[in-house]
Structure formats: structure tokens, C-alpha cells
Tab-separated table of N, CA and C in Angstrom:
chain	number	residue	atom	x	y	z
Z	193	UNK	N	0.852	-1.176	0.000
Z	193	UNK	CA	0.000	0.000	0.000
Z	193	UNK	C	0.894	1.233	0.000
Z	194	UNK	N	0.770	2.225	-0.839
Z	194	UNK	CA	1.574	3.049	-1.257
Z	194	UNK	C	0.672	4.448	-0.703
Z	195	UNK	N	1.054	4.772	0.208
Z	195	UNK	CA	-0.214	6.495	0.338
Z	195	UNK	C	1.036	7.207	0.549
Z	196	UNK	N	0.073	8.495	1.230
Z	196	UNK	CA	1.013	9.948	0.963
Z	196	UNK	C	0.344	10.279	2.250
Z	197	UNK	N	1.193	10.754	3.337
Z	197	UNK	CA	0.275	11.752	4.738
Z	197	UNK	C	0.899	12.917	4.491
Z	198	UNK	N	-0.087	13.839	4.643
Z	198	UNK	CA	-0.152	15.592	4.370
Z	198	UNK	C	-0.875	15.982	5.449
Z	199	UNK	N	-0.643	17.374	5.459
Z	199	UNK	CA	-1.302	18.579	6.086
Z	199	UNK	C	-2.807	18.910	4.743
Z	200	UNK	N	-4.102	18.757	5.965
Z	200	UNK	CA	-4.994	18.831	4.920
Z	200	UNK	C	-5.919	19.780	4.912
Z	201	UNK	N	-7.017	20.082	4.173
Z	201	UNK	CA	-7.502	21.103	4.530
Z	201	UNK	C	-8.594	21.146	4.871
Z	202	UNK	N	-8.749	22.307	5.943
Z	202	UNK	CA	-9.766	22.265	6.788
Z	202	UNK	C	-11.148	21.657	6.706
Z	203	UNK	N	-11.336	22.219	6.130
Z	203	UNK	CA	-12.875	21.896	5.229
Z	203	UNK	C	-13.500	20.503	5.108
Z	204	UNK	N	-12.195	19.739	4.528
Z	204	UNK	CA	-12.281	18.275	4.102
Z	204	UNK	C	-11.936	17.394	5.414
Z	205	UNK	N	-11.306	17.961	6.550
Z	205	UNK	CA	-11.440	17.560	7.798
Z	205	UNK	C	-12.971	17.473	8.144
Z	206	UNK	N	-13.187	18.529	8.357
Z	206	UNK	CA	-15.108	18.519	9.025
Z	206	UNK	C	-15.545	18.154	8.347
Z	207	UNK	N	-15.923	17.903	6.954
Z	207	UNK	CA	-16.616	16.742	6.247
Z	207	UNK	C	-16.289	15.165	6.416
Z	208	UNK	N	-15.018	14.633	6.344
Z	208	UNK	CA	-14.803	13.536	6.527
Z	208	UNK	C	-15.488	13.255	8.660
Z	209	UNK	N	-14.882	14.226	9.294
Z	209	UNK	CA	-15.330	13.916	10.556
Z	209	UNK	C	-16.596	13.241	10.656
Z	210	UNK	N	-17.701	14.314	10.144
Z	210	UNK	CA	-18.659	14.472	10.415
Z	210	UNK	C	-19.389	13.047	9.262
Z	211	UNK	N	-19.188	13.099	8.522
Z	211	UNK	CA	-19.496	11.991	7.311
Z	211	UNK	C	-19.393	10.252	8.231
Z	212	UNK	N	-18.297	10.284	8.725
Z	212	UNK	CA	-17.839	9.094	9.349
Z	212	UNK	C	-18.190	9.147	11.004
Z	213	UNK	N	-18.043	9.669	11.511
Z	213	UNK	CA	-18.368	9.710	12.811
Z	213	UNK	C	-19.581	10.146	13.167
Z	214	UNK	N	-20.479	11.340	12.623
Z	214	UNK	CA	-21.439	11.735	13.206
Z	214	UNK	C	-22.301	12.075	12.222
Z	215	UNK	N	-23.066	11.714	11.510
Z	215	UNK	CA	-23.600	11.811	10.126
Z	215	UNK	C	-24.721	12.497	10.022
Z	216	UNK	N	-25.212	12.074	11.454
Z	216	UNK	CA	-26.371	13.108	11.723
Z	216	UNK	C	-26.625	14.346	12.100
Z	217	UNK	N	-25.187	14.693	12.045
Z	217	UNK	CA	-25.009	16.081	13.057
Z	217	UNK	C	-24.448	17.088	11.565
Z	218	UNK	N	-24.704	18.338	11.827
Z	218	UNK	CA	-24.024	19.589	10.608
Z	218	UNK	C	-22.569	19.350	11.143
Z	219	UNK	N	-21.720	20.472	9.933
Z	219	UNK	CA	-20.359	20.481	10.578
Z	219	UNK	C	-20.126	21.121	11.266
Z	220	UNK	N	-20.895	22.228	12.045
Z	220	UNK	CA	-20.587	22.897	13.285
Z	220	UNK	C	-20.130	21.840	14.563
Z	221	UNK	N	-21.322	21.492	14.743
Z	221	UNK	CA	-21.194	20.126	15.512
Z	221	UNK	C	-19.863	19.163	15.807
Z	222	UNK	N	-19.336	19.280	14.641
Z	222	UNK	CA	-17.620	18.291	15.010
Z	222	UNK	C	-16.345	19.538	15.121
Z	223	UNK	N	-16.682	20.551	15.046
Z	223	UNK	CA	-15.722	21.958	14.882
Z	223	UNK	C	-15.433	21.210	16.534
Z	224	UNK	N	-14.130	21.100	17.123
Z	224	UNK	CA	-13.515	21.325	18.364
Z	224	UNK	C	-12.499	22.528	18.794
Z	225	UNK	N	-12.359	23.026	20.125
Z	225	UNK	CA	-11.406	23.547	20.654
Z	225	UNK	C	-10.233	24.066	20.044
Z	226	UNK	N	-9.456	25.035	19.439
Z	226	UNK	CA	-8.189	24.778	19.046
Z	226	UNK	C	-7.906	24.208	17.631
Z	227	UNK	N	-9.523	23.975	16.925
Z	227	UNK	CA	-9.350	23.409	15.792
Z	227	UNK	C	-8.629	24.149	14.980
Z	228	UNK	N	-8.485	25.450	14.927
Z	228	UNK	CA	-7.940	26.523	13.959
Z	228	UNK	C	-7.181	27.597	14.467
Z	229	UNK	N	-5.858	27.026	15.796
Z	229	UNK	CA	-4.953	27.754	16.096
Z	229	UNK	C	-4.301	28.419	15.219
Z	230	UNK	N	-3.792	29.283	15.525
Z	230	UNK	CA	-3.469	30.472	14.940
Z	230	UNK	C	-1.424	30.578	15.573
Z	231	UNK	N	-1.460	29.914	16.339
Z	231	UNK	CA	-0.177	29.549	17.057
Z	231	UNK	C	1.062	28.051	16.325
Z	232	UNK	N	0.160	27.243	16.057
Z	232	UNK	CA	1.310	26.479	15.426
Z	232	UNK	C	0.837	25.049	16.004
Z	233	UNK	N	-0.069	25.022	17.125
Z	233	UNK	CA	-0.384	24.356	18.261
Z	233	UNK	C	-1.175	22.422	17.128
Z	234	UNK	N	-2.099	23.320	16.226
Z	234	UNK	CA	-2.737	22.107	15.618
Z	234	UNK	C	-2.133	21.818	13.933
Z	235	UNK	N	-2.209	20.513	13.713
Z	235	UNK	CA	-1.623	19.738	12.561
Z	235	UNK	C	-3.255	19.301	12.096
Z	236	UNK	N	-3.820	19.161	11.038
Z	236	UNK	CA	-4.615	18.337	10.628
Z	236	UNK	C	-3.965	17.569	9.298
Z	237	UNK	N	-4.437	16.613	9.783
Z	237	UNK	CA	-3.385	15.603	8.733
Z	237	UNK	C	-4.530	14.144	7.705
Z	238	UNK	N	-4.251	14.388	6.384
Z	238	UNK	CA	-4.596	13.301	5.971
Z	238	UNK	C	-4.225	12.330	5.432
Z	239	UNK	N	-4.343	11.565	5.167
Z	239	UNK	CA	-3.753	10.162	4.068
Z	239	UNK	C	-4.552	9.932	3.302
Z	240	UNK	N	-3.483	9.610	1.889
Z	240	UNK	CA	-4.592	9.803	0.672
Z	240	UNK	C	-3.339	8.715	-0.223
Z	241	UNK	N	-4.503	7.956	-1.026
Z	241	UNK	CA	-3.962	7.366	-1.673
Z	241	UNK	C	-2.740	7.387	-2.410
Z	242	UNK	N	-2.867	8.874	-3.203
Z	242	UNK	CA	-1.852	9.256	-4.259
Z	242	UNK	C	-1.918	10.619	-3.983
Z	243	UNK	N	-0.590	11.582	-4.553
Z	243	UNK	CA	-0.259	12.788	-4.299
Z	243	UNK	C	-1.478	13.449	-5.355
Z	244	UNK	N	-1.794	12.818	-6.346
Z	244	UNK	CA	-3.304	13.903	-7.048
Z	244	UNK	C	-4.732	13.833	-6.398
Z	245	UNK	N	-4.503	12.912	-5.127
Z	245	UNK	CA	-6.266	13.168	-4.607
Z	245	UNK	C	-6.288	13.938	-4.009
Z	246	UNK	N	-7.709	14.031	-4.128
Z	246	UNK	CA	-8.334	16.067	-3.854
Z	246	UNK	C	-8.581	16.066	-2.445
Z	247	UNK	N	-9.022	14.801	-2.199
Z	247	UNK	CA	-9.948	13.918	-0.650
Z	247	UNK	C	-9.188	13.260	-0.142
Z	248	UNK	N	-9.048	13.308	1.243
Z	248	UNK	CA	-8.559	12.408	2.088
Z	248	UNK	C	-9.478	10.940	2.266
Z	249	UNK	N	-8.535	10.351	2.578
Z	249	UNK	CA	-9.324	8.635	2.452
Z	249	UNK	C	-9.346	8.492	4.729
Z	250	UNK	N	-8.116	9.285	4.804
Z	250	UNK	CA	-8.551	8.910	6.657
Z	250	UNK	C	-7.783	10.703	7.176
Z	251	UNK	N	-8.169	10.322	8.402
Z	251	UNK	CA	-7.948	11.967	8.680
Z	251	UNK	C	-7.509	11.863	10.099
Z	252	UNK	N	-6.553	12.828	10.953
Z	252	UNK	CA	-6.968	12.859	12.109
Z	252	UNK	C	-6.204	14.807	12.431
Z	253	UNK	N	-6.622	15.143	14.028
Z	253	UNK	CA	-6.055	16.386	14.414
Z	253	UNK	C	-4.968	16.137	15.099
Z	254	UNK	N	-4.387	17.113	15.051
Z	254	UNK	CA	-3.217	16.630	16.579
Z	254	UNK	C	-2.999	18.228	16.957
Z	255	UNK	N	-3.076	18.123	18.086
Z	255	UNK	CA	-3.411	18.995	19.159
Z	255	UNK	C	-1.900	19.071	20.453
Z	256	UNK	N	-1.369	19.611	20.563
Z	256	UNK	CA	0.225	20.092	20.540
Z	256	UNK	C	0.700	20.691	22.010
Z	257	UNK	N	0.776	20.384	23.086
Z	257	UNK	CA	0.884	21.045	24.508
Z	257	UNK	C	2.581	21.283	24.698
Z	258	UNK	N	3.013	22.098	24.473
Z	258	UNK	CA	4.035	22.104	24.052
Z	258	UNK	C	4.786	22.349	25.824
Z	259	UNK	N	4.108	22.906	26.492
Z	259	UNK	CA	4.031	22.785	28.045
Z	259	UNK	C	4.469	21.517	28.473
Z	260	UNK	N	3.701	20.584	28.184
Z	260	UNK	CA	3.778	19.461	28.800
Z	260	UNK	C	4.134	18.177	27.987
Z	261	UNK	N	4.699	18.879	26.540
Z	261	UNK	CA	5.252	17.993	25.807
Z	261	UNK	C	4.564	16.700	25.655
Z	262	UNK	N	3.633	16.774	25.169
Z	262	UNK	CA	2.276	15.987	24.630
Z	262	UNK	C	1.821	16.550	23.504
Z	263	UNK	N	0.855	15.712	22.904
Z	263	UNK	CA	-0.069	15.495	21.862
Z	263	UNK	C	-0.986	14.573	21.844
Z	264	UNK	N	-2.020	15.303	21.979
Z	264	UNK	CA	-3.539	14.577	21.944
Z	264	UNK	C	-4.105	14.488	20.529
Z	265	UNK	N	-4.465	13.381	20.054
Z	265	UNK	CA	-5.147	13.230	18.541
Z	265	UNK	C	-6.513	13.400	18.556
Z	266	UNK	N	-7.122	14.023	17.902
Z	266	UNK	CA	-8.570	13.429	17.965
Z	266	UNK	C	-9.440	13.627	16.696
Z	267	UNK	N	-10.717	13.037	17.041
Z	267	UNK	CA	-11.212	12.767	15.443
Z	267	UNK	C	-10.562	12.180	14.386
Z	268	UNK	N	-9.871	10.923	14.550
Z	268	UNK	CA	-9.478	9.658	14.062
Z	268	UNK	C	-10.985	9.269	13.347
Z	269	UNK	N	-10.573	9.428	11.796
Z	269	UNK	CA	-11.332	8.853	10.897
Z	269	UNK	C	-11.442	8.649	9.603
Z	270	UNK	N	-11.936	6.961	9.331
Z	270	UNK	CA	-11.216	6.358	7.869
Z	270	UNK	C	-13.076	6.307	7.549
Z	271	UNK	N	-12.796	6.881	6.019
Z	271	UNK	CA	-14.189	6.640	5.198
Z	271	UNK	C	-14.238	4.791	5.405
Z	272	UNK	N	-15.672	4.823	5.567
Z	272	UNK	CA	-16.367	3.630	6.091
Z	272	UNK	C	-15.827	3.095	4.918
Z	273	UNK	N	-15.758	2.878	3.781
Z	273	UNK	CA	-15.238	1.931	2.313
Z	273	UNK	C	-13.960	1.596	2.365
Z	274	UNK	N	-13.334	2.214	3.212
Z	274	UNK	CA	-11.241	2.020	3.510
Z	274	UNK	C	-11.420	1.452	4.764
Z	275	UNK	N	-11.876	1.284	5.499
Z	275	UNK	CA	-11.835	0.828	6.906
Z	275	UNK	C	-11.730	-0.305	6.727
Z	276	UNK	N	-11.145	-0.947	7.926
Z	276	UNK	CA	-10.072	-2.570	8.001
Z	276	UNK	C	-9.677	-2.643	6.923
Z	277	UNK	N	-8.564	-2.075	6.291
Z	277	UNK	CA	-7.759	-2.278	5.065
Z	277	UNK	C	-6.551	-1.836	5.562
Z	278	UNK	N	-6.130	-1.149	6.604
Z	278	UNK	CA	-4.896	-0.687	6.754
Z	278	UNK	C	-4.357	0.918	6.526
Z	279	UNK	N	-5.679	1.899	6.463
Z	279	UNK	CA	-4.992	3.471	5.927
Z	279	UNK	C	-5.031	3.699	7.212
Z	280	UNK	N	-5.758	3.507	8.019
Z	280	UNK	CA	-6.428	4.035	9.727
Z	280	UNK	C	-5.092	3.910	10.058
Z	281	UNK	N	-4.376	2.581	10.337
Z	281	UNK	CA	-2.910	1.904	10.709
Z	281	UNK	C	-1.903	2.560	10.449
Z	282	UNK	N	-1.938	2.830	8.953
Z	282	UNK	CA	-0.993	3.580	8.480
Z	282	UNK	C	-1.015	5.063	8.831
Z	283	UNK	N	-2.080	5.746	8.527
Z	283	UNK	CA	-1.990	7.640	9.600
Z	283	UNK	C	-1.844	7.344	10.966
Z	284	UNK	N	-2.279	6.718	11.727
Z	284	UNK	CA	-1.754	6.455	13.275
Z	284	UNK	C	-0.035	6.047	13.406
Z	285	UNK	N	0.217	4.950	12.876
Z	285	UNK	CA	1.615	4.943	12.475
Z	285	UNK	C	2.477	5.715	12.562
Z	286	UNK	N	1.674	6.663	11.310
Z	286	UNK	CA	2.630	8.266	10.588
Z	286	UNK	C	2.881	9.238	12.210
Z	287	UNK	N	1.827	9.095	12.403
Z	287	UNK	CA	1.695	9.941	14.130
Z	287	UNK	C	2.309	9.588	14.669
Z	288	UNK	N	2.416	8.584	15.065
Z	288	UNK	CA	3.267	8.547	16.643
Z	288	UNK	C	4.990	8.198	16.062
Z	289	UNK	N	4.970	7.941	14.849
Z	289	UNK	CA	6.434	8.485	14.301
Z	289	UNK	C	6.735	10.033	14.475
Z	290	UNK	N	5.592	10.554	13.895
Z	290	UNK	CA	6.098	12.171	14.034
Z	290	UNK	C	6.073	12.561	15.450
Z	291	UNK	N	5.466	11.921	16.267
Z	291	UNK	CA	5.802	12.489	17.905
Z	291	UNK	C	7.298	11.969	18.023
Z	292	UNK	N	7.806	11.025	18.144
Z	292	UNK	CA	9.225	10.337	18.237
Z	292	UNK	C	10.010	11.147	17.564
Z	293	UNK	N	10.033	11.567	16.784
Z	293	UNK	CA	10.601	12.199	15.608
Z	293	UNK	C	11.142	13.965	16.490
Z	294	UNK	N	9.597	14.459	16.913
Z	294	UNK	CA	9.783	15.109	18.023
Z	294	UNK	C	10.031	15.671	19.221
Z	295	UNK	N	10.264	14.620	19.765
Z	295	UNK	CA	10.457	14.408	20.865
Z	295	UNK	C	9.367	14.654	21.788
Z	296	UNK	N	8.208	13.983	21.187
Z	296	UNK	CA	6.871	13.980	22.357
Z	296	UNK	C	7.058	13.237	23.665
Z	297	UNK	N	6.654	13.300	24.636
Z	297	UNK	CA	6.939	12.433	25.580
Z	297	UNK	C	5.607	11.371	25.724
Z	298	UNK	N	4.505	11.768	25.092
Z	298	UNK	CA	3.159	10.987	25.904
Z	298	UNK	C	2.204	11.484	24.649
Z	299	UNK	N	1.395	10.615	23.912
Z	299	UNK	CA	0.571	10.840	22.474
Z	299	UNK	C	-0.738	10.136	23.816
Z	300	UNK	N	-1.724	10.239	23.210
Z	300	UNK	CA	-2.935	10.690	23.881
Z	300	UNK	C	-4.102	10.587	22.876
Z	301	UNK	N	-5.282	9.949	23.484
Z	301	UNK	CA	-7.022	10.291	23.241
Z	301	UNK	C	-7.707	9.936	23.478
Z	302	UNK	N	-9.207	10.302	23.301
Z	302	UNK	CA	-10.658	10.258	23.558
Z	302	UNK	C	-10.954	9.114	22.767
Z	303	UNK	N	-10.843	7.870	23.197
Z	303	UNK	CA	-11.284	6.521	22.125
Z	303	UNK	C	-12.828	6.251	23.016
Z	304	UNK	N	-13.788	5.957	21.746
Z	304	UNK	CA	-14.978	5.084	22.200
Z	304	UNK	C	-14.292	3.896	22.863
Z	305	UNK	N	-15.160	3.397	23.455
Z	305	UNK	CA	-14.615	2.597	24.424
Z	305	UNK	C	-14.955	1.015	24.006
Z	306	UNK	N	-15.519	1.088	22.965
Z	306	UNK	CA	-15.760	-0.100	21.577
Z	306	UNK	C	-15.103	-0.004	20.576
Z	307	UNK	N	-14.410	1.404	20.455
Z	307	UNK	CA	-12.811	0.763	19.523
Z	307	UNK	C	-11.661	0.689	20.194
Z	308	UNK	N	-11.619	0.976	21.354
Z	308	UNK	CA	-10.199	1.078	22.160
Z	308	UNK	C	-9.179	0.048	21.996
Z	309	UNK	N	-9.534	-1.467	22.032
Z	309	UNK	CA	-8.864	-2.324	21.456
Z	309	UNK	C	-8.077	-2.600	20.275
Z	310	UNK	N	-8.618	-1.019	19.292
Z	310	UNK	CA	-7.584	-1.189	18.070
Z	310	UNK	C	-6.307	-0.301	18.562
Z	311	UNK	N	-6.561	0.537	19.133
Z	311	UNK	CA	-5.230	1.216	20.056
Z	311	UNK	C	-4.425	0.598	20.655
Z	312	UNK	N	-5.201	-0.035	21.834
Z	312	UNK	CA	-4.141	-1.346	22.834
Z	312	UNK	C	-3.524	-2.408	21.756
Z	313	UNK	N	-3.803	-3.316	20.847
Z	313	UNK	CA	-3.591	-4.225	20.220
Z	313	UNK	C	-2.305	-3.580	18.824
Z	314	UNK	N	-3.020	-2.951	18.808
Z	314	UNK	CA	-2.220	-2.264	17.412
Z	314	UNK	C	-0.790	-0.744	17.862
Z	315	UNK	N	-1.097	-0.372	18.931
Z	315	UNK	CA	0.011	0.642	19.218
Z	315	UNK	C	0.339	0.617	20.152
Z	316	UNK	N	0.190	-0.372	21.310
Z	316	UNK	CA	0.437	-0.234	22.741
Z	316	UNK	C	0.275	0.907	23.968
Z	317	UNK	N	-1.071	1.233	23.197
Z	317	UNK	CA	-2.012	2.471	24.036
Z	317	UNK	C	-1.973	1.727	25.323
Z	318	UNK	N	-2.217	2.633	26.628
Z	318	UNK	CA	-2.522	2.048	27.703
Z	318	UNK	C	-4.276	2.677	28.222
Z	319	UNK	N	-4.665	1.723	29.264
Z	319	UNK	CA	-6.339	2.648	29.464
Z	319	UNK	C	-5.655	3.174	30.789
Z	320	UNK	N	-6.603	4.355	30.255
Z	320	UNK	CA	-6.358	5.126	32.104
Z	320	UNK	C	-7.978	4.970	32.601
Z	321	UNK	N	-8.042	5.402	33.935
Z	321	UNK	CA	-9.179	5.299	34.783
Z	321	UNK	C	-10.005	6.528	34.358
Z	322	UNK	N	-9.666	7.122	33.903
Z	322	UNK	CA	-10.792	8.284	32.950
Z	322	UNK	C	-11.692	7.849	31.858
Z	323	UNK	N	-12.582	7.760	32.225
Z	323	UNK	CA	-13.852	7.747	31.220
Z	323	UNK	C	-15.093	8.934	31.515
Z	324	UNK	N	-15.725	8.810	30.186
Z	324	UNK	CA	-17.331	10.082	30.613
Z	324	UNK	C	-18.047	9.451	29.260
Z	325	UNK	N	-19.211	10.161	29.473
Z	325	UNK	CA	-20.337	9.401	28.215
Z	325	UNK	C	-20.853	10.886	27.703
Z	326	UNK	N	-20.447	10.895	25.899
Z	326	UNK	CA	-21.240	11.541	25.281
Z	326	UNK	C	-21.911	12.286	24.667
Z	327	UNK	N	-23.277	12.505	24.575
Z	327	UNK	CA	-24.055	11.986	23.163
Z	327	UNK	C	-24.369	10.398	23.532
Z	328	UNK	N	-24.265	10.021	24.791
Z	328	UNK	CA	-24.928	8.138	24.695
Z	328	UNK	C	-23.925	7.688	24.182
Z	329	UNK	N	-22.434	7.955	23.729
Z	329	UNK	CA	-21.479	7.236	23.603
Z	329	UNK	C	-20.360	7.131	24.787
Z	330	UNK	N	-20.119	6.269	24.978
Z	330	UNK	CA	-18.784	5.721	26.489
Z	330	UNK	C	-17.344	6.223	25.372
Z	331	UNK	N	-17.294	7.237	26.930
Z	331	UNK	CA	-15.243	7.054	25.786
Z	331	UNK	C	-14.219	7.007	26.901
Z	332	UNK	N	-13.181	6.689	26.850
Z	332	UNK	CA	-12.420	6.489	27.631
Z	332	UNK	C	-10.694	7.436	27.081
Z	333	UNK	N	-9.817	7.716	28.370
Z	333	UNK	CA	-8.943	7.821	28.022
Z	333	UNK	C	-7.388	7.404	27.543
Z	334	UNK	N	-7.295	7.316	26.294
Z	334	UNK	CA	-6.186	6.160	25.831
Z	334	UNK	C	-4.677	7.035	25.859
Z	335	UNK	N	-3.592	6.396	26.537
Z	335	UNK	CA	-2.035	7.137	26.488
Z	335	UNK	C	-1.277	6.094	26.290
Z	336	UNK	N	-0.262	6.765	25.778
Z	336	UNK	CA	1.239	5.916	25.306
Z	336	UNK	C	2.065	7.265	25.652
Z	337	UNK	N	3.517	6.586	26.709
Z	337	UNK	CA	4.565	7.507	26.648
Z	337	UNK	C	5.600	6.468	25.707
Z	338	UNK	N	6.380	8.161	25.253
Z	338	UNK	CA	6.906	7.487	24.487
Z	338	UNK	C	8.670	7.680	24.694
């Protein structure tokens, strides 16, 4: 599998979010915190098949504490038609290379608590005792130091 991870653009972030994760909701609705620092603080990043696609095939944010030398990801999401194929694997991958790369100390997130097992199994996430519900969804908090 041959892709490309980029810096992507905004736009096609909150559509893919919202498309895959929350379908029922507008794109106001998936806009988060910090989504559109102005400081240096957020990366939105996609993976895309080939350097001419217009669309990202998976997406995620990364969110930058430069304080505490962390990075929290969030809104991890592969169009439902690429999912279990390996792009999800591969942009998570790309991430926690580019934290290493950086010298992050601790990568970080908000996992439903019905996919958390692709974190633990696949990147050696650990669970912490933090959880909250919602929208009627359970999420928990997933870390890896690194």
C-alpha cells in the first residue's frame, strides 16, 4: 500500500469527521477547541492514496501542549469503504512516528470505548481510569509515553 500523509484542509477535515463519525449532526457540531490555532499548536493531517487526490481517504487532528510535551489526537477517521484495510494503521503509524521524531513524551485520546482495542492491540495504548459518556457514547482515556 503506497499512500502519501499531508497537512490537509480544513474543510475536508469537518466533512470527513462528520461523514464518518457523526452523520447526523451539521459540521458545526464536530468543529472542536483549538481546531484553527493560529499559534502552530494544531496539525490536521490526511492520508490519501496518491499525491493527485483532492480527498482524504482517513484523517486525524493533533493537538500540541508544548508545556507538557504531549499530543492529543482526535477525530481519528477512515471513510467507512477504507476501513479494516490498513490506511487508519498507516496515519496512526505516521503519528506517533512524528511524535518520536519530536520528541513527544506521551501521544494521547478520547477513544470510544468499543474501539479502544484497536489502540491497545495495534500501538500499545494504555487505558487510564478516565472515562465520561457523550451523546450516549462511552469514551475512555487512551495514552502511550513514548
Amino acid at each position: 500500500m503506497n499512500v502519501i500523509v499531508k497537512e490537509c484542509n480544513y474543510n475536508d477535515i469537518l466533512e470527513l469527521r462528520r461523514d464518518v463519525m457523526y452523520p447526523e449532526k451539521d459540521l458545526d457540531y464536530v468543529k472542536v477547541e483549538n481546531d484553527q490555532d493560529q499559534n502552530g499548536n494544531t496539525i490536521h493531517l490526511g492520508l490519501y492514496e496518491n499525491d493527485s487526490d483532492m480527498k482524504p481517504i482517513s484523517i486525524v487532528s493533533l493537538f500540541l501542549n508544548r508545556e507538557k510535551n504531549e499530543i492529543q489526537f482526535r477525530k481519528f477517521a477512515t471513510k467507512v469503504e477504507y476501513q479494516n484495510k490498513g490506511y487508519g494503521t498507516k496515519l496512526l503509524s505516521y503519528v506517533i512516528n512524528y511524535a518520536k521524531v519530536n520528541s513527544i513524551k506521551r501521544i494521547w485520546c478520547n477513544a470510544r470505548i468499543e474501539k479502544s482495542e484497536f489502540y491497545i492491540k495495534n500501538f500499545n495504548f494504555n487505558l487510564t481510569n478516565q472515562k465520561y459518556t457523550k451523546d450516549g457514547r462511552d469514551f475512555i482515556i487512551l495514552e502511550r509515553f513514548l
